[in-house]
CSV table of C-alpha atoms in Angstrom, one decimal:
chain,number,residue,atom,x,y,z
A,1,MET,CA,130.2,110.0,107.1
A,2,SER,CA,128.9,107.1,108.6
A,3,ASN,CA,131.5,104.2,108.9
A,4,GLU,CA,129.3,101.9,106.9
A,5,SER,CA,129.5,104.4,104.0
A,6,GLN,CA,133.0,104.8,103.6
A,7,PRO,CA,134.0,101.4,102.0
A,8,LEU,CA,131.7,102.0,99.1
A,9,ASN,CA,132.6,105.7,98.7
A,10,ALA,CA,136.0,104.8,98.7
A,11,ALA,CA,135.2,102.1,96.1
A,12,VAL,CA,133.5,104.6,93.9
A,13,GLU,CA,135.7,107.4,94.5
A,14,THR,CA,138.7,104.7,93.3
A,15,SER,CA,136.5,104.1,90.1
A,16,VAL,CA,136.3,107.7,89.4
A,17,ASP,CA,140.0,108.0,89.5
A,18,HIS,CA,140.7,105.1,87.4
A,19,SER,CA,138.1,106.7,84.8
A,20,THR,CA,140.1,109.8,84.6
A,21,LEU,CA,143.0,107.7,83.4
A,22,ASP,CA,141.0,105.4,81.4
A,23,MET,CA,139.1,108.4,79.5
A,24,LYS,CA,142.7,109.9,78.6
A,25,ALA,CA,143.9,106.4,77.3
A,26,GLU,CA,140.2,106.1,75.5
A,27,THR,CA,140.3,102.3,77.2
A,28,GLU,CA,138.0,101.0,79.8
A,29,MET,CA,138.9,97.9,82.2
A,30,THR,CA,136.5,95.0,82.2
A,31,PRO,CA,134.1,95.9,85.1
A,32,CYS,CA,133.9,93.1,87.9
A,33,VAL,CA,130.5,91.7,88.6
A,34,ARG,CA,131.1,90.8,92.3
A,35,LYS,CA,132.0,94.1,93.0
A,36,GLU,CA,129.2,95.8,91.2
A,37,ILE,CA,126.5,93.5,92.8
A,38,SER,CA,128.0,94.6,96.3
A,39,ARG,CA,128.0,97.9,95.3
A,40,MET,CA,124.3,97.7,94.3
A,41,PHE,CA,123.1,95.8,97.4
A,42,HIS,CA,125.0,98.3,99.8
A,43,LEU,CA,122.9,101.1,97.9
A,44,ALA,CA,119.6,99.3,97.4
A,45,TRP,CA,118.9,98.1,100.8
A,46,PRO,CA,119.0,101.4,102.8
A,47,VAL,CA,117.4,103.4,100.0
A,48,PHE,CA,114.4,100.8,100.3
A,49,LEU,CA,114.2,101.3,104.0
A,50,ALA,CA,114.3,105.0,103.8
A,51,TYR,CA,111.4,105.2,101.3
A,52,GLN,CA,109.4,102.8,103.4
A,53,LEU,CA,109.6,105.3,106.0
A,54,GLU,CA,109.0,108.0,103.7
A,55,THR,CA,105.4,106.7,103.1
A,56,LEU,CA,104.5,106.7,106.5
A,57,PRO,CA,103.2,110.2,107.1
A,58,GLY,CA,100.1,109.6,105.2
A,59,PRO,CA,98.9,106.6,107.1
A,60,ILE,CA,100.2,108.1,110.5
A,61,CYS,CA,97.8,111.1,109.9
A,62,VAL,CA,94.9,108.7,109.3
A,63,ALA,CA,95.7,106.4,112.2
A,64,LEU,CA,95.6,109.4,114.5
A,65,VAL,CA,92.5,110.6,113.2
A,66,GLY,CA,91.0,107.3,113.2
A,67,HIS,CA,91.3,107.0,117.0
A,68,LEU,CA,89.4,110.3,117.7
A,69,GLN,CA,86.1,109.8,119.6
A,70,GLY,CA,82.8,111.4,118.0
A,71,ASP,CA,80.0,110.5,115.4
A,72,ASP,CA,81.8,112.1,112.5
A,73,VAL,CA,85.4,110.1,112.8
A,74,SER,CA,84.8,108.4,109.7
A,75,VAL,CA,84.3,111.5,107.8
A,76,LEU,CA,87.5,113.0,109.4
A,77,VAL,CA,89.5,109.9,108.3
A,78,ASP,CA,88.1,109.9,104.9
A,79,ALA,CA,89.1,113.6,104.9
A,80,ALA,CA,92.9,112.9,106.0
A,81,TYR,CA,93.0,110.2,103.5
A,82,MET,CA,91.7,112.7,100.9
A,83,SER,CA,94.0,115.2,101.6
A,84,ALA,CA,97.2,112.9,101.6
A,85,THR,CA,95.8,111.8,97.8
A,86,VAL,CA,95.8,115.4,97.0
A,87,THR,CA,99.1,115.9,98.3
A,88,ASN,CA,100.5,113.0,96.6
A,89,VAL,CA,98.9,113.6,93.1
A,90,THR,CA,99.8,117.4,93.2
A,91,ALA,CA,102.6,118.7,95.4
A,92,LEU,CA,104.7,115.6,95.4
A,93,ALA,CA,104.2,114.3,92.0
A,94,ILE,CA,105.3,117.6,90.4
A,95,GLY,CA,108.2,118.6,93.1
A,96,PHE,CA,109.7,115.2,93.5
A,97,GLY,CA,109.5,114.8,90.0
A,98,LEU,CA,111.1,117.6,89.1
A,99,ALA,CA,113.9,117.0,91.9
A,100,SER,CA,114.4,113.9,89.7
A,101,ALA,CA,116.6,115.9,87.5
A,102,MET,CA,119.0,115.4,90.3
A,103,ASP,CA,119.2,111.8,89.5
A,104,THR,CA,121.0,112.5,86.1
A,105,LEU,CA,123.1,115.6,86.7
A,106,CYS,CA,124.4,114.7,90.1
A,107,SER,CA,125.5,111.0,89.9
A,108,GLN,CA,127.0,111.6,86.3
A,109,ALA,CA,128.8,114.7,87.6
A,110,TYR,CA,130.0,112.7,90.8
A,111,GLY,CA,131.3,110.1,88.3
A,112,ALA,CA,133.2,112.7,86.4
A,113,GLY,CA,134.8,114.0,89.6
A,114,LYS,CA,132.9,117.2,88.9
A,115,MET,CA,132.0,118.0,92.7
A,116,ASP,CA,131.3,121.6,92.4
A,117,LYS,CA,128.6,120.7,90.0
A,118,LEU,CA,126.5,119.1,92.9
A,119,GLY,CA,126.4,122.6,94.7
A,120,ILE,CA,125.0,124.2,91.5
A,121,TYR,CA,122.6,121.6,90.5
A,122,PHE,CA,121.3,121.8,94.2
A,123,GLN,CA,120.9,125.6,94.1
A,124,SER,CA,119.2,125.3,90.3
A,125,GLY,CA,116.6,123.0,92.2
A,126,LEU,CA,116.1,125.3,95.1
A,127,ILE,CA,115.2,128.0,92.1
A,128,VAL,CA,113.3,125.4,90.1
A,129,LEU,CA,111.0,124.0,93.0
A,130,GLY,CA,110.7,127.4,94.7
A,131,VAL,CA,109.0,128.6,91.5
A,132,ALA,CA,107.0,125.4,91.6
A,133,LEU,CA,105.6,125.6,94.9
A,134,VAL,CA,103.5,128.8,93.5
A,135,PRO,CA,101.1,126.6,91.9
A,136,ILE,CA,101.4,123.6,93.9
A,137,SER,CA,100.8,125.9,97.3
A,138,LEU,CA,97.5,127.3,95.2
A,139,LEU,CA,96.2,123.7,94.6
A,140,SER,CA,96.6,122.8,97.9
A,141,TRP,CA,94.9,125.7,99.4
A,142,HIS,CA,92.0,125.2,97.2
A,143,ALA,CA,92.0,121.5,97.9
A,144,GLU,CA,88.1,121.4,98.6
A,145,SER,CA,87.3,123.0,95.5
A,146,VAL,CA,89.6,120.2,93.5
A,147,LEU,CA,87.7,117.5,95.5
A,148,LEU,CA,84.6,118.8,95.0
A,149,PHE,CA,85.4,119.3,91.2
A,150,PHE,CA,86.0,115.9,91.1
A,151,GLY,CA,82.6,114.8,92.3
A,152,GLN,CA,83.8,114.1,96.3
A,153,ASP,CA,81.5,114.3,99.1
A,154,PRO,CA,81.1,118.0,100.3
A,155,ALA,CA,81.6,117.1,103.9
A,156,ILE,CA,85.0,115.2,103.2
A,157,SER,CA,85.9,117.8,101.0
A,158,LYS,CA,85.5,120.6,103.6
A,159,TYR,CA,87.7,118.8,106.1
A,160,ALA,CA,90.3,117.8,103.6
A,161,GLY,CA,90.5,121.1,102.7
A,162,GLN,CA,91.1,122.4,106.2
A,163,PHE,CA,93.8,119.6,106.6
A,164,SER,CA,95.4,120.5,103.4
A,165,ARG,CA,95.6,124.0,104.2
A,166,VAL,CA,97.8,123.0,107.4
A,167,THR,CA,99.9,120.3,105.9
A,168,ILE,CA,100.9,122.8,102.8
A,169,PHE,CA,103.4,124.5,105.2
A,170,GLY,CA,105.4,121.4,105.4
A,171,ILE,CA,105.8,120.9,101.5
A,172,PRO,CA,109.1,123.3,101.1
A,173,PHE,CA,110.6,121.3,103.9
A,174,LEU,CA,110.2,118.3,102.2
A,175,PHE,CA,111.5,120.0,98.6
A,176,VAL,CA,114.8,120.7,100.2
A,177,TYR,CA,115.1,117.4,101.8
A,178,GLU,CA,114.2,115.6,98.5
A,179,LEU,CA,117.2,117.6,96.6
A,180,ILE,CA,119.6,116.8,99.2
A,181,LYS,CA,118.6,113.2,99.7
A,182,LYS,CA,119.2,112.9,95.9
A,183,LEU,CA,122.4,115.1,96.1
A,184,GLN,CA,123.7,112.7,98.5
A,185,GLN,CA,122.6,109.2,96.9
A,186,SER,CA,124.4,110.4,93.7
A,187,GLN,CA,127.6,110.1,96.0
A,188,ASN,CA,126.6,106.8,97.2
A,189,ILE,CA,125.9,108.1,100.7
A,190,VAL,CA,122.4,106.4,101.7
A,191,LEU,CA,122.6,105.2,105.1
A,192,PRO,CA,122.7,108.9,106.8
A,193,MET,CA,119.4,109.7,104.9
A,194,MET,CA,117.7,106.5,106.3
A,195,TYR,CA,118.2,107.6,109.6
A,196,VAL,CA,116.8,111.0,108.8
A,197,ALA,CA,114.0,109.6,107.6
A,198,CYS,CA,113.4,107.9,110.7
A,199,VAL,CA,113.9,111.3,112.6
A,200,GLY,CA,111.1,112.7,110.7
A,201,VAL,CA,108.7,109.7,111.4
A,202,VAL,CA,109.6,109.8,115.0
A,203,VAL,CA,108.8,113.6,115.4
A,204,ASN,CA,105.6,113.2,113.1
A,205,VAL,CA,104.4,110.5,115.8
A,206,VAL,CA,105.0,112.3,118.7
A,207,THR,CA,104.0,115.6,117.9
A,208,GLY,CA,101.0,114.2,116.1
A,209,PHE,CA,99.9,112.2,119.1
A,210,CYS,CA,100.1,114.9,121.6
A,211,LEU,CA,98.5,117.6,119.5
A,212,THR,CA,95.8,115.3,118.0
A,213,TYR,CA,94.7,114.2,121.5
A,214,TYR,CA,96.0,116.6,124.4
A,215,THR,CA,95.3,120.1,122.7
A,216,SER,CA,91.8,121.4,121.4
A,217,TRP,CA,93.4,120.9,117.9
A,218,GLY,CA,91.9,117.6,117.6
A,219,PHE,CA,92.0,116.7,113.9
A,220,LEU,CA,94.1,119.4,112.7
A,221,GLY,CA,96.6,118.3,115.3
A,222,ALA,CA,97.6,115.2,112.9
A,223,ALA,CA,98.1,117.9,110.2
A,224,VAL,CA,100.3,120.0,112.3
A,225,GLY,CA,102.4,116.8,113.3
A,226,ARG,CA,102.9,116.0,109.8
A,227,VAL,CA,104.4,119.5,109.0
A,228,CYS,CA,106.6,119.0,112.3
A,229,GLY,CA,108.0,115.6,110.9
A,230,SER,CA,108.5,117.5,107.8
A,231,VAL,CA,110.4,120.5,109.2
A,232,ALA,CA,112.4,117.9,110.8
A,233,LEU,CA,113.9,116.3,107.8
A,234,PRO,CA,116.3,119.0,106.5
A,235,LEU,CA,117.0,120.3,110.0
A,236,THR,CA,118.2,117.1,110.7
A,237,ILE,CA,120.1,117.1,107.8
A,238,VAL,CA,121.9,120.3,108.7
A,239,ALA,CA,123.0,118.9,111.7
A,240,TYR,CA,124.6,115.7,109.7
A,241,PHE,CA,126.3,118.3,107.5
A,242,HIS,CA,128.1,120.1,110.5
A,243,TYR,CA,129.1,116.7,111.7
A,244,ASP,CA,130.5,115.6,108.3
A,245,HIS,CA,131.7,118.8,107.2
A,246,ALA,CA,134.7,117.5,105.6
A,247,THR,CA,132.5,115.7,103.1
A,248,THR,CA,129.9,118.2,102.6
A,249,SER,CA,132.8,120.8,101.5
A,250,THR,CA,133.7,119.0,98.8
A,251,TRP,CA,130.4,119.9,96.9
A,252,TRP,CA,129.4,123.1,98.8
A,253,ARG,CA,131.3,126.4,97.6
A,254,GLY,CA,129.0,128.6,98.8
A,255,PHE,CA,125.9,130.1,96.9
A,256,GLN,CA,126.6,130.6,93.5
A,257,TRP,CA,123.1,131.9,92.1
A,258,ARG,CA,124.4,133.1,88.8
A,259,ASP,CA,125.8,129.9,88.0
A,260,ALA,CA,122.9,128.1,89.4
A,261,CYS,CA,120.2,130.4,87.3
A,262,SER,CA,122.6,129.3,84.0
A,263,HIS,CA,121.6,125.8,84.8
A,264,VAL,CA,118.1,126.2,85.2
A,265,GLY,CA,117.3,125.0,81.5
A,266,LEU,CA,119.5,122.1,81.9
A,267,PHE,CA,117.7,121.1,85.2
A,268,LEU,CA,114.1,121.6,83.6
A,269,SER,CA,115.0,119.6,80.5
A,270,LEU,CA,115.5,116.7,82.8
A,271,GLY,CA,113.0,117.6,85.4
A,272,VAL,CA,110.3,118.0,83.4
A,273,PRO,CA,110.2,114.7,81.5
A,274,SER,CA,111.1,113.0,85.1
A,275,MET,CA,108.2,114.9,86.8
A,276,THR,CA,105.9,113.4,83.7
A,277,MET,CA,107.3,110.1,84.1
A,278,LEU,CA,106.2,110.1,87.9
A,279,ALA,CA,103.0,111.7,87.4
A,280,VAL,CA,101.8,109.7,84.4
A,281,SER,CA,102.4,106.6,86.8
A,282,TRP,CA,100.8,107.9,90.2
A,283,TRP,CA,97.5,109.5,88.2
A,284,ALA,CA,96.9,106.2,86.2
A,285,PHE,CA,96.7,104.1,89.2
A,286,CYS,CA,94.6,106.9,90.8
A,287,ALA,CA,92.5,106.4,87.6
A,288,LEU,CA,92.0,102.7,88.8
A,289,GLY,CA,90.3,103.9,92.2
A,290,PHE,CA,88.0,106.2,89.9
A,291,LEU,CA,87.0,103.2,87.8
A,292,ALA,CA,86.6,100.9,90.7
A,293,GLY,CA,84.1,103.7,92.0
A,294,ILE,CA,81.6,103.0,88.9
A,295,LEU,CA,81.6,99.4,89.1
A,296,PRO,CA,78.1,97.7,90.2
A,297,ASN,CA,79.1,97.3,93.6
A,298,SER,CA,81.2,100.3,94.1
A,299,VAL,CA,81.6,100.5,98.0
A,300,HIS,CA,82.8,96.9,98.1
A,301,ALA,CA,84.9,97.5,94.8
A,302,VAL,CA,86.5,100.5,96.1
A,303,SER,CA,87.2,98.7,99.6
A,304,VAL,CA,88.9,95.9,97.7
A,305,ASN,CA,90.9,98.3,95.5
A,306,ALA,CA,92.1,100.3,98.5
A,307,VAL,CA,93.7,96.8,99.7
A,308,LEU,CA,95.4,95.9,96.4
A,309,GLY,CA,96.7,99.4,96.1
A,310,GLN,CA,98.5,99.1,99.7
A,311,LEU,CA,99.8,95.7,98.7
A,312,LEU,CA,100.9,97.3,95.1
A,313,THR,CA,102.9,100.1,96.8
A,314,LEU,CA,104.4,97.7,99.2
A,315,ASN,CA,105.6,95.6,96.7
A,316,PHE,CA,106.8,98.3,94.5
A,317,MET,CA,109.3,99.4,97.3
A,318,ILE,CA,111.3,96.5,96.9
A,319,TYR,CA,111.9,97.5,93.3
A,320,LEU,CA,112.6,101.1,94.2
A,321,GLY,CA,115.5,100.5,96.2
A,322,ILE,CA,117.1,98.7,93.0
A,323,SER,CA,115.8,101.2,90.8
A,324,VAL,CA,117.6,104.0,92.8
A,325,ALA,CA,120.9,101.8,92.8
A,326,SER,CA,120.8,101.3,89.3
A,327,ASN,CA,120.2,105.1,88.5
A,328,VAL,CA,123.3,106.3,90.8
A,329,LEU,CA,125.8,103.8,89.5
A,330,ILE,CA,124.9,103.9,85.9
A,331,GLY,CA,125.1,107.5,86.1
A,332,ASN,CA,128.4,107.2,88.0
A,333,ALA,CA,129.7,105.1,85.3
A,334,LEU,CA,128.8,107.4,82.4
A,335,GLY,CA,129.9,110.2,84.1
A,336,ALA,CA,133.4,108.6,84.4
A,337,ASN,CA,133.4,107.4,80.6
A,338,GLN,CA,132.8,103.7,81.6
A,339,PRO,CA,130.1,102.4,79.1
A,340,GLN,CA,130.5,98.7,79.6
A,341,ARG,CA,130.3,99.3,83.3
A,342,ALA,CA,127.1,101.0,82.7
A,343,ARG,CA,125.6,98.6,80.7
A,344,LEU,CA,126.6,95.6,82.9
A,345,ILE,CA,125.1,97.7,86.0
A,346,ALA,CA,121.8,97.8,83.8
A,347,ARG,CA,121.6,94.1,83.4
A,348,LEU,CA,122.5,93.5,87.0
A,349,GLY,CA,119.5,95.8,88.2
A,350,LEU,CA,117.1,94.0,85.8
A,351,THR,CA,118.4,90.5,86.8
A,352,ALA,CA,117.8,91.6,90.6
A,353,GLY,CA,114.4,92.9,89.9
A,354,GLY,CA,113.8,89.6,88.2
A,355,ILE,CA,114.9,87.6,91.2
A,356,SER,CA,112.8,90.1,93.4
A,357,ALA,CA,109.7,89.4,91.2
A,358,ALA,CA,109.8,85.7,91.6
A,359,ILE,CA,110.2,86.0,95.5
A,360,MET,CA,107.4,88.8,96.0
A,361,ALA,CA,105.1,86.9,93.3
A,362,SER,CA,105.6,83.6,95.5
A,363,LEU,CA,104.9,85.2,98.7
A,364,PHE,CA,101.5,87.1,97.5
A,365,LEU,CA,100.3,84.0,95.9
A,366,VAL,CA,101.0,81.7,99.0
A,367,GLY,CA,99.6,84.2,101.5
A,368,ARG,CA,96.9,85.4,99.5
A,369,HIS,CA,94.0,84.4,101.9
A,370,ALA,CA,96.1,85.6,105.3
A,371,ILE,CA,97.8,88.4,104.0
A,372,PRO,CA,94.3,90.6,103.5
A,373,TYR,CA,93.7,90.3,107.4
A,374,LEU,CA,96.4,92.7,108.1
A,375,PHE,CA,94.2,95.5,106.2
A,376,VAL,CA,90.7,94.2,106.8
A,377,SER,CA,88.1,92.2,108.7
A,378,ASP,CA,85.2,92.0,106.5
A,379,PRO,CA,85.0,88.3,105.1
A,380,LEU,CA,83.8,89.4,101.7
A,381,THR,CA,86.4,91.6,101.2
A,382,ILE,CA,89.0,89.4,102.3
A,383,GLU,CA,87.9,86.8,99.7
A,384,HIS,CA,87.6,89.2,96.9
A,385,VAL,CA,91.1,90.5,97.5
A,386,ALA,CA,92.4,86.9,97.7
A,387,THR,CA,90.8,86.1,94.4
A,388,ALA,CA,92.0,89.4,92.8
A,389,MET,CA,95.7,88.9,93.9
A,390,PHE,CA,95.8,86.4,91.0
A,391,VAL,CA,95.8,89.6,88.6
A,392,MET,CA,97.3,91.8,91.0
A,393,VAL,CA,100.4,90.2,91.0
A,394,PRO,CA,101.5,90.2,87.3
A,395,LEU,CA,100.6,93.6,87.5
A,396,GLY,CA,103.0,94.3,90.5
A,397,VAL,CA,105.8,92.4,88.5
A,398,PHE,CA,105.6,94.8,85.7
A,399,ASP,CA,105.1,97.9,87.4
A,400,GLY,CA,108.2,97.0,89.7
A,401,MET,CA,110.2,96.2,86.7
A,402,ASN,CA,109.3,99.4,84.6
A,403,GLY,CA,110.2,101.5,87.9
A,404,ILE,CA,113.8,99.6,87.5
A,405,CYS,CA,113.9,100.4,83.8
A,406,GLU,CA,112.7,104.2,84.9
A,407,GLY,CA,115.9,104.3,87.0
A,408,ILE,CA,118.3,102.8,84.4
A,409,PHE,CA,116.7,105.7,81.9
A,410,LYS,CA,117.5,108.4,84.6
A,411,GLY,CA,120.8,107.3,84.8
A,412,MET,CA,121.1,107.5,80.9
A,413,GLY,CA,119.5,110.9,80.9
A,414,LEU,CA,116.7,109.5,78.5
A,415,GLN,CA,114.0,110.4,80.9
A,416,THR,CA,111.9,112.1,77.8
A,417,ARG,CA,111.7,108.9,75.8
A,418,ALA,CA,110.8,107.0,78.8
A,419,ALA,CA,107.9,109.5,79.7
A,420,VAL,CA,106.2,109.2,76.1
A,421,ILE,CA,106.3,105.2,76.5
A,422,ASN,CA,104.5,105.7,79.8
A,423,ILE,CA,102.1,107.9,78.6
A,424,LEU,CA,101.3,105.9,75.4
A,425,SER,CA,101.3,102.5,77.6
A,426,TYR,CA,99.2,103.8,80.5
A,427,TYR,CA,96.6,106.2,78.7
A,428,ALA,CA,96.3,105.0,75.2
A,429,PHE,CA,96.3,101.3,76.0
A,430,GLY,CA,96.3,100.3,79.8
A,431,LEU,CA,93.3,102.3,81.0
A,432,PRO,CA,91.1,102.0,78.1
A,433,MET,CA,91.7,98.2,78.2
A,434,ALA,CA,90.9,98.4,82.1
A,435,TYR,CA,87.7,100.3,81.2
A,436,TYR,CA,86.7,97.8,78.4
A,437,ILE,CA,87.4,94.4,80.1
A,438,GLY,CA,86.4,95.3,83.8
A,439,ILE,CA,83.2,97.8,82.9
A,440,THR,CA,82.1,97.2,79.4
A,441,CYS,CA,82.8,93.6,79.3
A,442,GLY,CA,81.6,93.1,82.8
A,443,TYR,CA,84.7,91.2,84.8
A,444,ASP,CA,84.5,93.3,87.6
A,445,LEU,CA,87.7,94.8,89.8
A,446,GLU,CA,89.8,91.7,88.2
A,447,GLY,CA,88.9,93.2,84.7
A,448,VAL,CA,89.9,96.3,85.7
A,449,TRP,CA,93.4,95.3,86.9
A,450,LEU,CA,93.8,92.7,84.3
A,451,GLY,CA,93.2,95.4,81.7
A,452,PHE,CA,95.6,97.9,83.2
A,453,SER,CA,98.1,95.2,83.5
A,454,LEU,CA,98.2,94.8,79.6
A,455,GLY,CA,99.3,98.4,79.6
A,456,THR,CA,102.1,97.7,82.2
A,457,THR,CA,103.2,94.7,80.3
A,458,ALA,CA,103.5,96.4,76.9
A,459,CYS,CA,105.4,99.1,78.5
A,460,PHE,CA,107.9,96.8,80.2
A,461,GLY,CA,108.4,95.0,76.6
A,462,ILE,CA,109.4,98.5,75.0
A,463,PHE,CA,111.4,99.4,77.9
A,464,ILE,CA,113.6,96.3,77.4
A,465,ALA,CA,113.8,97.0,73.5
A,466,MET,CA,114.9,100.3,74.3
A,467,ILE,CA,117.7,99.3,76.8
A,468,GLN,CA,118.9,96.5,74.7
A,469,SER,CA,119.6,98.9,71.7
A,470,THR,CA,121.2,101.4,73.9
A,471,ASP,CA,124.6,102.7,72.3
A,472,TRP,CA,126.4,103.0,75.6
A,473,PRO,CA,129.5,104.9,74.4
A,474,VAL,CA,127.3,107.4,73.0
A,475,LEU,CA,125.6,108.0,76.3
A,476,ALA,CA,129.0,108.3,77.8
A,477,LYS,CA,130.0,110.9,75.4
A,478,LEU,CA,126.7,112.7,76.0
A,479,ALA,CA,127.2,112.7,80.0
A,480,GLN,CA,130.9,114.0,79.5
A,481,ASP,CA,129.4,117.0,77.4
A,482,ARG,CA,126.6,117.6,80.0
A,483,VAL,CA,128.8,117.9,83.1
A,484,GLN,CA,130.9,120.3,81.2
A,485,LEU,CA,128.0,122.6,80.5
């Protein structure tokens, strides 16, 4: 294990040891605010950087294809982008969502000192995601038909289908990596995963560059490069496990398939609502793109919407680090029967999110005329993006804060409630308001984003009310019962 991780792990392990004594005495020491802030910071920043690296394969493919020579380059670029979109909203939304069961199970088991459970949950995840690979693979294999069904250009759909039939071979490796990453995060081990993600990006860039420009594969060389980057992720982790065998041996007790199968139901009870929570959010933002496509000046609107989407993704990554840190630490605390500490961490996570929101909102508004130049050069698009950022910023704030709330709910093990609120807020309120204000009332793309922001705002309000009314001792008891199953 890296030296940077050791102090934090030691601190958490100490808290776990104390929690055992606290549990016996049915008391809990007053949590230290400064110590929890330090733990959250040391978890959040490597997670933020790792997730930034993990978002790069799609843009890397688009960039590699975009520098090819030929009259059909624009079609190939669109195809690479559409292939990445199909992968995100099908394979990754489903697989990564199901893997999020580990966020609750492993963090609470680690807090309770049940290290053997980590290996069992990991193997349960392998079984669940292995089964999920069947429909995911079929969807990816038939990506061309999926795109044609949604009215996409036939030429773009054809090439996107070819691209997806290559990248599909990297998906199993991504799923294994995601399970291991969450297992490591639950133990407060985050720096090694950041380095692993960096290795994956380097392999992706180098192999993609060589295969795209120096072999006959061309367009498909970028897809093979992405597969190579995906394969490199779990292979690098295996090398790390060999190096840090002492830590790995604390949770890996060999294959325990019978125990793993017996925990599949528990895994699904948390994984399915986690998948729903993630997919609902991703699909809703994809729907904004479809709404932009039916506006009067659709080509211009789609271009502006794409830039706003990139900015929103960049903004969300800031909150994602806080979300994961809150998730892990709350799960650790509840597993260790420390409900007051879990409550404090939830408040600190929301406070950190509020500070981040103020900083990011200020940066976006001050730089609204300069930031669009990073993505486009068309003056009209830049001017429209600068204006639309006034409605994008509030949406970004509440979207990010909702992400932190979702992390808190994962730590609690209350994904189902959060998923229901997401569905109602986004699909019963946000998207209808986006259509009404943007299209029916004629307020263009700004109206679409403003309408959807009403849904995210409502979602945040409900989330906060739920967190404020949480009975933390009851959740701690539920966590104790869960890790005993």
